[in-house]
Tab-separated table of N, CA and C in Angstrom:
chain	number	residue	atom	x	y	z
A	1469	UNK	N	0.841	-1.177	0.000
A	1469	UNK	CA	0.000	0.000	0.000
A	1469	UNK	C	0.882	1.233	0.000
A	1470	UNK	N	0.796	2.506	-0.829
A	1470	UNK	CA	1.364	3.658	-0.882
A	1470	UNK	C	0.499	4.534	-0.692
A	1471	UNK	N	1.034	5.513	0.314
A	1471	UNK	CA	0.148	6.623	0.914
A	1471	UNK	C	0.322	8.131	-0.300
A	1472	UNK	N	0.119	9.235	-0.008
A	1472	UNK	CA	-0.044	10.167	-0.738
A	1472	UNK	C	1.524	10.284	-1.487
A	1473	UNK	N	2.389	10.213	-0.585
A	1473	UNK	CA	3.704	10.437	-1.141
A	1473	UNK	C	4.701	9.356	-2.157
A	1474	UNK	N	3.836	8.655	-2.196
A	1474	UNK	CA	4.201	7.297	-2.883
A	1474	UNK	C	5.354	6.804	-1.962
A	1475	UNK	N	6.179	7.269	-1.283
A	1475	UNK	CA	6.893	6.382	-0.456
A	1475	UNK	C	7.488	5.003	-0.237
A	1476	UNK	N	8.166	4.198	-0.701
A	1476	UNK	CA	8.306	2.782	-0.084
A	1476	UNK	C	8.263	2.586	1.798
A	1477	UNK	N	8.981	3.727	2.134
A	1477	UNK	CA	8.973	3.530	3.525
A	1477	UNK	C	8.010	3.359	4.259
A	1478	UNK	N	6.657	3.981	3.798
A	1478	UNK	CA	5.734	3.749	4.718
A	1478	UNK	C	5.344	2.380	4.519
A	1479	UNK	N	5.498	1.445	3.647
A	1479	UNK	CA	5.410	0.198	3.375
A	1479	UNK	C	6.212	-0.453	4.558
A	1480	UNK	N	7.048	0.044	4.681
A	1480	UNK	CA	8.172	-0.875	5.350
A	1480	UNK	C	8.059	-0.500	7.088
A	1481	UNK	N	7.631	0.590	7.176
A	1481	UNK	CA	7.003	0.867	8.530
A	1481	UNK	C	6.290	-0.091	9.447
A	1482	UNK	N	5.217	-0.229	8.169
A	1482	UNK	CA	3.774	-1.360	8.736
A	1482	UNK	C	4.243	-2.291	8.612
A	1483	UNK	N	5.218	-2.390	7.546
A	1483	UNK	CA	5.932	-4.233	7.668
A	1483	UNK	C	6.685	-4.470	9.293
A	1484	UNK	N	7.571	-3.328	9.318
A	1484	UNK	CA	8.376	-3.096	10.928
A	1484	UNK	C	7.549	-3.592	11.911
A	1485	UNK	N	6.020	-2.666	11.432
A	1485	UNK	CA	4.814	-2.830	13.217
A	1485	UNK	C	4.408	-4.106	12.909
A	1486	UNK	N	4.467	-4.880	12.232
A	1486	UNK	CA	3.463	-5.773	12.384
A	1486	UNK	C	4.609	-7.235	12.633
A	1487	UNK	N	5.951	-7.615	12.126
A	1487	UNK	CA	6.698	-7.808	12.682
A	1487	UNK	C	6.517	-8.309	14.186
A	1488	UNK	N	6.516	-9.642	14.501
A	1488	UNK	CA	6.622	-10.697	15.705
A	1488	UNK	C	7.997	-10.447	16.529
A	1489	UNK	N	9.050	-9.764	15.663
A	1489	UNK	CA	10.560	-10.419	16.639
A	1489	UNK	C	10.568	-9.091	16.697
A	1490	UNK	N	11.849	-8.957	17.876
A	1490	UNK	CA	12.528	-7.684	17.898
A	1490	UNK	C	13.276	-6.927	16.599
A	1491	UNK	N	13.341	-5.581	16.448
A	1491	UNK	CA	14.169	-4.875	15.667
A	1491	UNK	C	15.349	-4.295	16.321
A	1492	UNK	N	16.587	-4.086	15.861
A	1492	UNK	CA	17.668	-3.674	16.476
A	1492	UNK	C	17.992	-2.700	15.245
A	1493	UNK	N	18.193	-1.482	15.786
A	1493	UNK	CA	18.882	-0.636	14.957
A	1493	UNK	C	20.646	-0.269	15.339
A	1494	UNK	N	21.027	-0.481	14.436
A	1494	UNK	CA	22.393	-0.003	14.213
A	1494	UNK	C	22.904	1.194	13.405
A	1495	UNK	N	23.446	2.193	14.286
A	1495	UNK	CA	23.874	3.933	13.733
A	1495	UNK	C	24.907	3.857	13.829
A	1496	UNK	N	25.354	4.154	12.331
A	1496	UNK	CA	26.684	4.210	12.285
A	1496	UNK	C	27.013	5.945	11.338
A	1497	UNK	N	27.410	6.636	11.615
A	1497	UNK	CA	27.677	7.407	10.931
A	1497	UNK	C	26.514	8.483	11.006
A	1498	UNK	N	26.629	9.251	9.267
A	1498	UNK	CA	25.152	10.357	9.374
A	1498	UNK	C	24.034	9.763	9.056
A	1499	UNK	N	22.813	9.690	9.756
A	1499	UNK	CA	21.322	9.596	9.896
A	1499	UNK	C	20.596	10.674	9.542
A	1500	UNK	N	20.020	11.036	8.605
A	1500	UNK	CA	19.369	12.238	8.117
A	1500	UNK	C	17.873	12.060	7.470
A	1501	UNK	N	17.236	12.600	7.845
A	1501	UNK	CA	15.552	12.454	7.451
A	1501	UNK	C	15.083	10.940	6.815
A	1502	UNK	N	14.922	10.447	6.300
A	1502	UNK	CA	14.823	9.180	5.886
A	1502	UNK	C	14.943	7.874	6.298
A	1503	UNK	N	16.865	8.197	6.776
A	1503	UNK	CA	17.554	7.341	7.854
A	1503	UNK	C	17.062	6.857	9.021
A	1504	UNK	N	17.042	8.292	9.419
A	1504	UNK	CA	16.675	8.536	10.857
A	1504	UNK	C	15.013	7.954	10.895
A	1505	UNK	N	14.299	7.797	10.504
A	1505	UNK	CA	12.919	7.121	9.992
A	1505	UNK	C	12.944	5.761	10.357
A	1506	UNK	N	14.187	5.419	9.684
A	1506	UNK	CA	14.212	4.102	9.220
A	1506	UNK	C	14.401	3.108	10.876
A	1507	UNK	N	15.628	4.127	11.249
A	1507	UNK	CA	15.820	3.654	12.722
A	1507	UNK	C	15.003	3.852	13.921
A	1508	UNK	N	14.272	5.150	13.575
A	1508	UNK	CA	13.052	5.126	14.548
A	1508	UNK	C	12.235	4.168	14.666
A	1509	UNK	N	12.373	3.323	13.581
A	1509	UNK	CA	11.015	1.719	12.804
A	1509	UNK	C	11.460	1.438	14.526
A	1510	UNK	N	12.657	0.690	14.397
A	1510	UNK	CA	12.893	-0.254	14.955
A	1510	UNK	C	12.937	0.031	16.678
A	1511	UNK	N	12.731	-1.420	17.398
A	1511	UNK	CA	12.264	-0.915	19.002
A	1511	UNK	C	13.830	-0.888	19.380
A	1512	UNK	N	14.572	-0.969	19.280
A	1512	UNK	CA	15.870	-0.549	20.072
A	1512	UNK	C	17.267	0.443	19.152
A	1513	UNK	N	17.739	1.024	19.401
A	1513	UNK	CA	18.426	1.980	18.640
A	1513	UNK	C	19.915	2.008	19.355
A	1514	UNK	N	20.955	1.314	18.766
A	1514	UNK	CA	22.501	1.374	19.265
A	1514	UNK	C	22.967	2.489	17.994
A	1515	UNK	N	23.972	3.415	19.203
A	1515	UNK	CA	24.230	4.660	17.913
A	1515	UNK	C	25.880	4.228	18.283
A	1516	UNK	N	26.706	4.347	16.984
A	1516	UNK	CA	28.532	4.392	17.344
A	1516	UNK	C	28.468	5.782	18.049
A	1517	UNK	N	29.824	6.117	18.626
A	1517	UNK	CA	29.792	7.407	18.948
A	1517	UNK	C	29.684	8.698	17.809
A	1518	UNK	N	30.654	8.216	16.831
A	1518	UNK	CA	30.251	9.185	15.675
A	1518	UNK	C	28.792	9.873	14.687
A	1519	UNK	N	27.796	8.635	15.262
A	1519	UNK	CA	26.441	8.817	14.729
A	1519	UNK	C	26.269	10.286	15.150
A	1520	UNK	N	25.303	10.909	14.089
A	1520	UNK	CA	24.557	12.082	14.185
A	1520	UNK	C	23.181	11.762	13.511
A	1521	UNK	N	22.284	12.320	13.914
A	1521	UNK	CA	20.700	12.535	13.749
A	1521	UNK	C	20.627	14.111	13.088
A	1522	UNK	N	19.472	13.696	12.299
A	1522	UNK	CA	18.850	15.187	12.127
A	1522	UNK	C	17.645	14.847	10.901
A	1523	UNK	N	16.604	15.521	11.618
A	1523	UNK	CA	15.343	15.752	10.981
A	1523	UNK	C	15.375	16.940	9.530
A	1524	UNK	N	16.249	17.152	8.674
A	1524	UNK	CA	16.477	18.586	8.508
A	1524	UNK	C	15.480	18.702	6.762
A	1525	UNK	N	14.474	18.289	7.095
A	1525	UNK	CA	13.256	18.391	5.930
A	1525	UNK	C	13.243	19.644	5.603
A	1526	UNK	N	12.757	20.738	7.213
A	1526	UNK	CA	12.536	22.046	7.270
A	1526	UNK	C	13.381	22.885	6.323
A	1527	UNK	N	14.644	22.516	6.245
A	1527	UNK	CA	15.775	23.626	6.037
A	1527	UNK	C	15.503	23.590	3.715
A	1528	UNK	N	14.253	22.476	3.518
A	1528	UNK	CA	13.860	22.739	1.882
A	1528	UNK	C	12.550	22.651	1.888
A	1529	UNK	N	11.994	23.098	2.883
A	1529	UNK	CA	10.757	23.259	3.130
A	1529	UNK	C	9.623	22.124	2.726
A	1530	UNK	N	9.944	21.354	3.296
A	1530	UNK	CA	9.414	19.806	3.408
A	1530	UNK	C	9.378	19.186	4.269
A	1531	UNK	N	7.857	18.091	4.594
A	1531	UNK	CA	7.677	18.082	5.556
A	1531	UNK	C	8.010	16.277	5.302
A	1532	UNK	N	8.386	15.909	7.182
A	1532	UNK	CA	8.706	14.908	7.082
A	1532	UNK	C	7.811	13.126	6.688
A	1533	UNK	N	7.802	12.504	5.645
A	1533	UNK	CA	6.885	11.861	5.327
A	1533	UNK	C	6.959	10.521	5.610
A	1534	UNK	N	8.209	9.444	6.120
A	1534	UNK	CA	8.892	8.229	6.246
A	1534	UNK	C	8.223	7.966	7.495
A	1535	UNK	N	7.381	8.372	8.543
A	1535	UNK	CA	6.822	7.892	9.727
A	1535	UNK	C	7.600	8.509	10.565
A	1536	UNK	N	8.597	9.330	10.765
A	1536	UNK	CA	9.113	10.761	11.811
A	1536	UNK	C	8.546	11.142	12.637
A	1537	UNK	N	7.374	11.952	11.814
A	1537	UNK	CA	6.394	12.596	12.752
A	1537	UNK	C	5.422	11.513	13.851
A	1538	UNK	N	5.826	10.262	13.388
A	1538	UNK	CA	4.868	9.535	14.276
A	1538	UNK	C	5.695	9.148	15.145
A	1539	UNK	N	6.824	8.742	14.629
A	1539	UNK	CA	7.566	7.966	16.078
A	1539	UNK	C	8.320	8.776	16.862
A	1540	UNK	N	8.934	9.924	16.162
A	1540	UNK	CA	9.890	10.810	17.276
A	1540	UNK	C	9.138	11.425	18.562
A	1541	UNK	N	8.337	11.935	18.418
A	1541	UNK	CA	7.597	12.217	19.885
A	1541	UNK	C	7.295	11.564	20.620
A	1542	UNK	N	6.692	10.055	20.144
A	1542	UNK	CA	6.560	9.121	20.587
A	1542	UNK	C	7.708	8.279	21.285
A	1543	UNK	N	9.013	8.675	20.764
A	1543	UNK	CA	9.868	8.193	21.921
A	1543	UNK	C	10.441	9.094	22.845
A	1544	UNK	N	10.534	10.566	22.076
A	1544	UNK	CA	11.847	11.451	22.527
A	1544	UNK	C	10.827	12.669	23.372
A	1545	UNK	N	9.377	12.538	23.215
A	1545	UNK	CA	8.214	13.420	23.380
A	1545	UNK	C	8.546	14.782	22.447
A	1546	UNK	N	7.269	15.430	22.628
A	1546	UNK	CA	6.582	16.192	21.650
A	1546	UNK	C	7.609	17.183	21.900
A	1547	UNK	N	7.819	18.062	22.771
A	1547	UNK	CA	8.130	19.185	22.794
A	1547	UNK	C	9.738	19.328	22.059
A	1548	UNK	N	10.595	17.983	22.420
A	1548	UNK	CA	11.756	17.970	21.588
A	1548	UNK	C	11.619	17.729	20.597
A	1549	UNK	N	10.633	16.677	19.933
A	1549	UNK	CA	10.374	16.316	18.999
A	1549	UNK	C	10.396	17.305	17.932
A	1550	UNK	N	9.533	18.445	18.264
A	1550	UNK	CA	9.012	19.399	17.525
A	1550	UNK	C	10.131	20.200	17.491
A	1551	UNK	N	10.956	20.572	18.192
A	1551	UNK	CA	12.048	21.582	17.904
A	1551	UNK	C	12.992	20.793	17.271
A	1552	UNK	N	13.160	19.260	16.872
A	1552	UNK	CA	14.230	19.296	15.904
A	1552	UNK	C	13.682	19.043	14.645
A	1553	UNK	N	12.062	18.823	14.575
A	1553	UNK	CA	11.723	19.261	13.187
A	1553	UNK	C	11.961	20.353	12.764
A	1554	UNK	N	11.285	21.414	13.653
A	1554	UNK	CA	11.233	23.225	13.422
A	1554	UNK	C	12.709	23.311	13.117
A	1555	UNK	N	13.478	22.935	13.658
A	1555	UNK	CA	15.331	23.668	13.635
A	1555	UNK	C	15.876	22.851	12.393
A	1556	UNK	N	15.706	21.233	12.396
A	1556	UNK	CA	16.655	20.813	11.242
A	1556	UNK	C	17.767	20.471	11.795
A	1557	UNK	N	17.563	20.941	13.358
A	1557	UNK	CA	19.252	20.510	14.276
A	1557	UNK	C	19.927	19.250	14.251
A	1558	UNK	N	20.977	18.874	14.466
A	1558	UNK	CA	21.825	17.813	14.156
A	1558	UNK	C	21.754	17.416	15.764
A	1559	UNK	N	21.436	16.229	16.095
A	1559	UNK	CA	22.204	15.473	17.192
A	1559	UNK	C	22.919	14.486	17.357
A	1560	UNK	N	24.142	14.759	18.138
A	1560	UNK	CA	25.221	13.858	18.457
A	1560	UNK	C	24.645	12.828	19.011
A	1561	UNK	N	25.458	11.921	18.950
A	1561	UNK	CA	25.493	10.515	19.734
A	1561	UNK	C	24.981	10.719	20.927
A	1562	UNK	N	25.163	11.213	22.148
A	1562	UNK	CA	25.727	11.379	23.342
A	1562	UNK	C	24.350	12.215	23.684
A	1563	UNK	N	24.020	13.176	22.625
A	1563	UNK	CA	22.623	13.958	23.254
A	1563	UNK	C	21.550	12.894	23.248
A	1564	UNK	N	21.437	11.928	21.298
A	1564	UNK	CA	20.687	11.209	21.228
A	1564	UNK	C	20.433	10.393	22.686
A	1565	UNK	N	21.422	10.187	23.120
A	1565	UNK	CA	21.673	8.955	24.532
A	1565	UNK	C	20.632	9.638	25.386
A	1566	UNK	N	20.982	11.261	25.910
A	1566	UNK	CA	19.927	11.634	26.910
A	1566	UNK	C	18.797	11.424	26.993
A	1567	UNK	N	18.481	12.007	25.545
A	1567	UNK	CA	16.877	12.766	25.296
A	1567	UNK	C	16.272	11.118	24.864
A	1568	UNK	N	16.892	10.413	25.099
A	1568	UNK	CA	16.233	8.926	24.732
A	1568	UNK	C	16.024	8.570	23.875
A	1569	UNK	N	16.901	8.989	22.568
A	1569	UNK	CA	16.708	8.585	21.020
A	1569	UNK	C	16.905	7.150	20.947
A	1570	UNK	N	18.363	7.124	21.702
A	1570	UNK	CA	18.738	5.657	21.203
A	1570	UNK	C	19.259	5.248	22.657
A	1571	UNK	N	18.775	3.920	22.674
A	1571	UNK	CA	19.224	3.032	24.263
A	1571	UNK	C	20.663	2.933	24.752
A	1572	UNK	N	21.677	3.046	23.399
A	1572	UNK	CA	22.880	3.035	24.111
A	1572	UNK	C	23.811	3.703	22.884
A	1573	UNK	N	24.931	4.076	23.369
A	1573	UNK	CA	25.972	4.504	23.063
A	1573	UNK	C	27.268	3.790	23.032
A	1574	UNK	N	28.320	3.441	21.791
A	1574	UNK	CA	28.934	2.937	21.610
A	1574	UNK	C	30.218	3.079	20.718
A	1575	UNK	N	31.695	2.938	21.510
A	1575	UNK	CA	32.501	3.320	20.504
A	1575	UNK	C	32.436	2.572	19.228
A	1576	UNK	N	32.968	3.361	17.749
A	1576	UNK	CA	32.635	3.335	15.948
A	1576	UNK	C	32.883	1.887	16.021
A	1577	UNK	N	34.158	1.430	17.037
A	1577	UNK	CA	34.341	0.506	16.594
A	1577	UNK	C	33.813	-1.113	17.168
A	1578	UNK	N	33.425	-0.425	18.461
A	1578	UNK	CA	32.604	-2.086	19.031
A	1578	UNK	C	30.838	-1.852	18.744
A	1579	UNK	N	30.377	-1.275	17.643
A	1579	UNK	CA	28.980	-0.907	16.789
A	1579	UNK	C	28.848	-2.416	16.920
A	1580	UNK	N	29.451	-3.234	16.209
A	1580	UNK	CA	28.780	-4.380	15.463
A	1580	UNK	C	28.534	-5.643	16.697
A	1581	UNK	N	29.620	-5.465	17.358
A	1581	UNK	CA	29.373	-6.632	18.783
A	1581	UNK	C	28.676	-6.423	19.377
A	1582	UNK	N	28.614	-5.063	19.854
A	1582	UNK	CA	27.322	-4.572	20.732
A	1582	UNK	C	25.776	-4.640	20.402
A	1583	UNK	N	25.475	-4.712	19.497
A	1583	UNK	CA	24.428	-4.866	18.163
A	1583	UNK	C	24.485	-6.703	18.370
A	1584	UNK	N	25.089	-7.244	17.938
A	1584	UNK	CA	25.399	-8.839	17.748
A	1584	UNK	C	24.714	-9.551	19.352
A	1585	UNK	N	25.493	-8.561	20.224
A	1585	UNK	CA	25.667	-9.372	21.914
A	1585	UNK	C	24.219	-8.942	22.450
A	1586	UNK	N	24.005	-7.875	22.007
A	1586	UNK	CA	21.996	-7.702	22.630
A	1586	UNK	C	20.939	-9.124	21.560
A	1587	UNK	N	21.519	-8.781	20.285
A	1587	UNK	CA	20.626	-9.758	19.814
A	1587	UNK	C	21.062	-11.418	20.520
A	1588	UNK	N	21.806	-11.357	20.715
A	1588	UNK	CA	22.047	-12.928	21.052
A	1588	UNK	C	21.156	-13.043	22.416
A	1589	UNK	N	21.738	-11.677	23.700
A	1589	UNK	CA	20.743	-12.066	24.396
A	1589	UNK	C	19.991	-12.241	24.433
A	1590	UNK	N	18.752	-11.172	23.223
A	1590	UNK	CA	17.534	-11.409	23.407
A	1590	UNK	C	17.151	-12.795	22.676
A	1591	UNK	N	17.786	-13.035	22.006
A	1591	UNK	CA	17.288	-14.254	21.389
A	1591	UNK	C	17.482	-15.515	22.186
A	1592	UNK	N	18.038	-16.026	23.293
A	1592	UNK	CA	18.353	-16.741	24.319
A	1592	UNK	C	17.127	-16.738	24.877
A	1593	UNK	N	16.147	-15.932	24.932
A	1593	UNK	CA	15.372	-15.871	26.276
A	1593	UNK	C	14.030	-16.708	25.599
A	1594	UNK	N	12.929	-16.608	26.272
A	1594	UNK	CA	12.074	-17.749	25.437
A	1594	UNK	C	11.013	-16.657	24.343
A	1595	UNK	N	11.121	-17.006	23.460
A	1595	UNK	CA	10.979	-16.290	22.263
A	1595	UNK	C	9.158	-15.803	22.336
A	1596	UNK	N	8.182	-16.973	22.776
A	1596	UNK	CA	7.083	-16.458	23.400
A	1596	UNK	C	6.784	-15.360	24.102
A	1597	UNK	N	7.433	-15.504	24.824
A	1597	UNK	CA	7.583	-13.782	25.993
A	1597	UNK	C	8.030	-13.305	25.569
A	1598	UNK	N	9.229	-12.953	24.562
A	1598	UNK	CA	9.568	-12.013	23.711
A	1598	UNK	C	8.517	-10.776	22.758
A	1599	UNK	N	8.063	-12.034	22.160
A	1599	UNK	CA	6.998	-11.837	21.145
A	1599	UNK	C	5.793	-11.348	22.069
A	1600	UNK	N	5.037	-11.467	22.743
A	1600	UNK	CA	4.412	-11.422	23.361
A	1600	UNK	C	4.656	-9.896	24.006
A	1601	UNK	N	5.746	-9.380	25.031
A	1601	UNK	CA	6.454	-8.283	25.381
A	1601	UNK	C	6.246	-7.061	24.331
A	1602	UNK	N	6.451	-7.507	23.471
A	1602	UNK	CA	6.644	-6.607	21.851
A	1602	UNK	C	5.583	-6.259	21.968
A	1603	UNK	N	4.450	-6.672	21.556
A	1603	UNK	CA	2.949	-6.957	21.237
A	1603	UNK	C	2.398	-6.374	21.950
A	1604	UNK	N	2.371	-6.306	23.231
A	1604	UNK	CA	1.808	-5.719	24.274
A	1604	UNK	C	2.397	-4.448	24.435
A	1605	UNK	N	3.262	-4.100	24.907
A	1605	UNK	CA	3.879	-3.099	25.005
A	1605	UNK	C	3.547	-1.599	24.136
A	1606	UNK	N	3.243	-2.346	22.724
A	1606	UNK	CA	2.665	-1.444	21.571
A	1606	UNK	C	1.673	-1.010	21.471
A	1607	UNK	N	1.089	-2.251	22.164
A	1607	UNK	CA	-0.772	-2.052	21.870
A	1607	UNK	C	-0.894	-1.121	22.954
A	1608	UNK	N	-0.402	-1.303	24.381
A	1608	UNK	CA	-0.641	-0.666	25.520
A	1608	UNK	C	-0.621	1.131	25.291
A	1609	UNK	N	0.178	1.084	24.196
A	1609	UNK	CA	0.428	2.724	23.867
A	1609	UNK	C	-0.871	3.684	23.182
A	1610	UNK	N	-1.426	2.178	22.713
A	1610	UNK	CA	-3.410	2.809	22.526
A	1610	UNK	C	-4.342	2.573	23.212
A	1611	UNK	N	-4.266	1.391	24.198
A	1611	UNK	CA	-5.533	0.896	25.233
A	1611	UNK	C	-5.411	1.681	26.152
A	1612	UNK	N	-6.347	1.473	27.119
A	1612	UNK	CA	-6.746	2.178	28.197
A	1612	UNK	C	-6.112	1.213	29.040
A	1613	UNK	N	-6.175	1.435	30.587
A	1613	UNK	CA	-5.461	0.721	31.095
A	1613	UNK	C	-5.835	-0.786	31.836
A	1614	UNK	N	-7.238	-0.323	31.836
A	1614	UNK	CA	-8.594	-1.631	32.084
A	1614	UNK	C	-8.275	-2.452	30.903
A	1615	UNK	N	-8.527	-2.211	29.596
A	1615	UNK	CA	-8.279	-2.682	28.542
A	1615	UNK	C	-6.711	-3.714	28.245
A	1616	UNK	N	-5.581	-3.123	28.503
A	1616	UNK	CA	-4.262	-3.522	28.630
A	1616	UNK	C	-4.513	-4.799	29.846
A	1617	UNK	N	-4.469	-4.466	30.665
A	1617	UNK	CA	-4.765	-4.803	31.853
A	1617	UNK	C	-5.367	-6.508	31.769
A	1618	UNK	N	-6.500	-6.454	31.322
A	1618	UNK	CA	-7.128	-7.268	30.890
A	1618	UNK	C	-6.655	-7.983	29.617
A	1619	UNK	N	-6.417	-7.494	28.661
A	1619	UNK	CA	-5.433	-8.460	27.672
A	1619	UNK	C	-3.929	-8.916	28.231
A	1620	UNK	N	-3.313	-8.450	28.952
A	1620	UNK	CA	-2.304	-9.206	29.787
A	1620	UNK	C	-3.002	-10.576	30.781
A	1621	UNK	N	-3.565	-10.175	31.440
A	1621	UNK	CA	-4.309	-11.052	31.965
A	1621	UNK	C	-5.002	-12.282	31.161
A	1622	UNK	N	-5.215	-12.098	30.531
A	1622	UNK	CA	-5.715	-13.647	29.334
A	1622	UNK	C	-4.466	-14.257	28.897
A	1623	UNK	N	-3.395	-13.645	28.638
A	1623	UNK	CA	-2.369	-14.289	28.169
A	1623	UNK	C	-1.353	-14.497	29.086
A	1624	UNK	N	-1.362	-14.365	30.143
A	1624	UNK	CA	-0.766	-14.680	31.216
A	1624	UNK	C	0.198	-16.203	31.183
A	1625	UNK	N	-0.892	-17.064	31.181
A	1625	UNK	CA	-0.883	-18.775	31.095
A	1625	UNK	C	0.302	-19.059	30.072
A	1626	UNK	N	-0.186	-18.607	29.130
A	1626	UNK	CA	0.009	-18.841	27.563
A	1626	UNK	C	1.432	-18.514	27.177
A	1627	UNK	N	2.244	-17.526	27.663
A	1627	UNK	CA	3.778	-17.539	28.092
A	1627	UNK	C	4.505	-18.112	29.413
A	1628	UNK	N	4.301	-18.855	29.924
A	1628	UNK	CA	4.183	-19.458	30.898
A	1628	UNK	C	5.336	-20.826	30.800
């Protein structure tokens, strides 16, 4: 399915959400409107130290269309969110780390082990509750809390 902008990415978005296993993103270098999209897909975000971010649509007067606007507030909240659309600002590694872009920070050169050694852990653990964790976690970000609440509760057993 292609939305107004014809896009592939938004294709690959809904492919991302709908997706059973974990996503691991790996930043290596510059991340710039598109990029930075791409890695927002995914639920965990390892940046090298050299990574930089930046939303910088604004600076050709274009607005961001790859799923940006949906996920950056949604992790980093609105109010930052919105000022690095409005600015186009670049963020370092190290800010990304604060403002909660990305879960961890890592020198250029241990990117790929560090990336490798989370997936192994997570993949060690029992893949049900994994999957399950994912699933919930997402949905919970639209239910109410009776609602959540209660769909945890039915599946309780069932990862068990």
């Amino acid at each position: 399915r292609h939305f107004a902008n014809g896009s592939q990415l938004d294709v690959i978005g809904l492919a991302v959400e709908r997706l059973e296993k974990p996503t691991i993103a790996a930043v290596n270098g510059i991340a710039r409107g598109a990029g930075c999209d791409m890695a927002l897909m995914c639920d965990i975000r390892i940046a090298a130290q050299s990574a930089t971010f930046a939303w910088s649509y604004v600076n050709f007067n274009l607005i961001a269309g790859d799923g940006g606007t949906y996920y950056l507030p949604r992790i980093i909240g609105m109010p930052r969110a919105l000022e690095l659309f409005w600015t186009g600002r670049t963020v370092g590694a190290t800010e990304a780390d604060r403002i909660g872009l990305v879960n961890q920070v890592v020198a250029d050169a241990e990117l790929p082990a560090a990336v490798t050694a989370l997936a192994t852990r997570i993949a060690a653990q029992p893949q049900a509750a994994i999957e399950f964790y994912r699933r919930a976690a997402y949905q919970g970000q639209t239910q109410d809390l009776y609602s959540h609440l209660d769909m945890i509760s039915s599946h309780m057993a069932s990862v068990r």
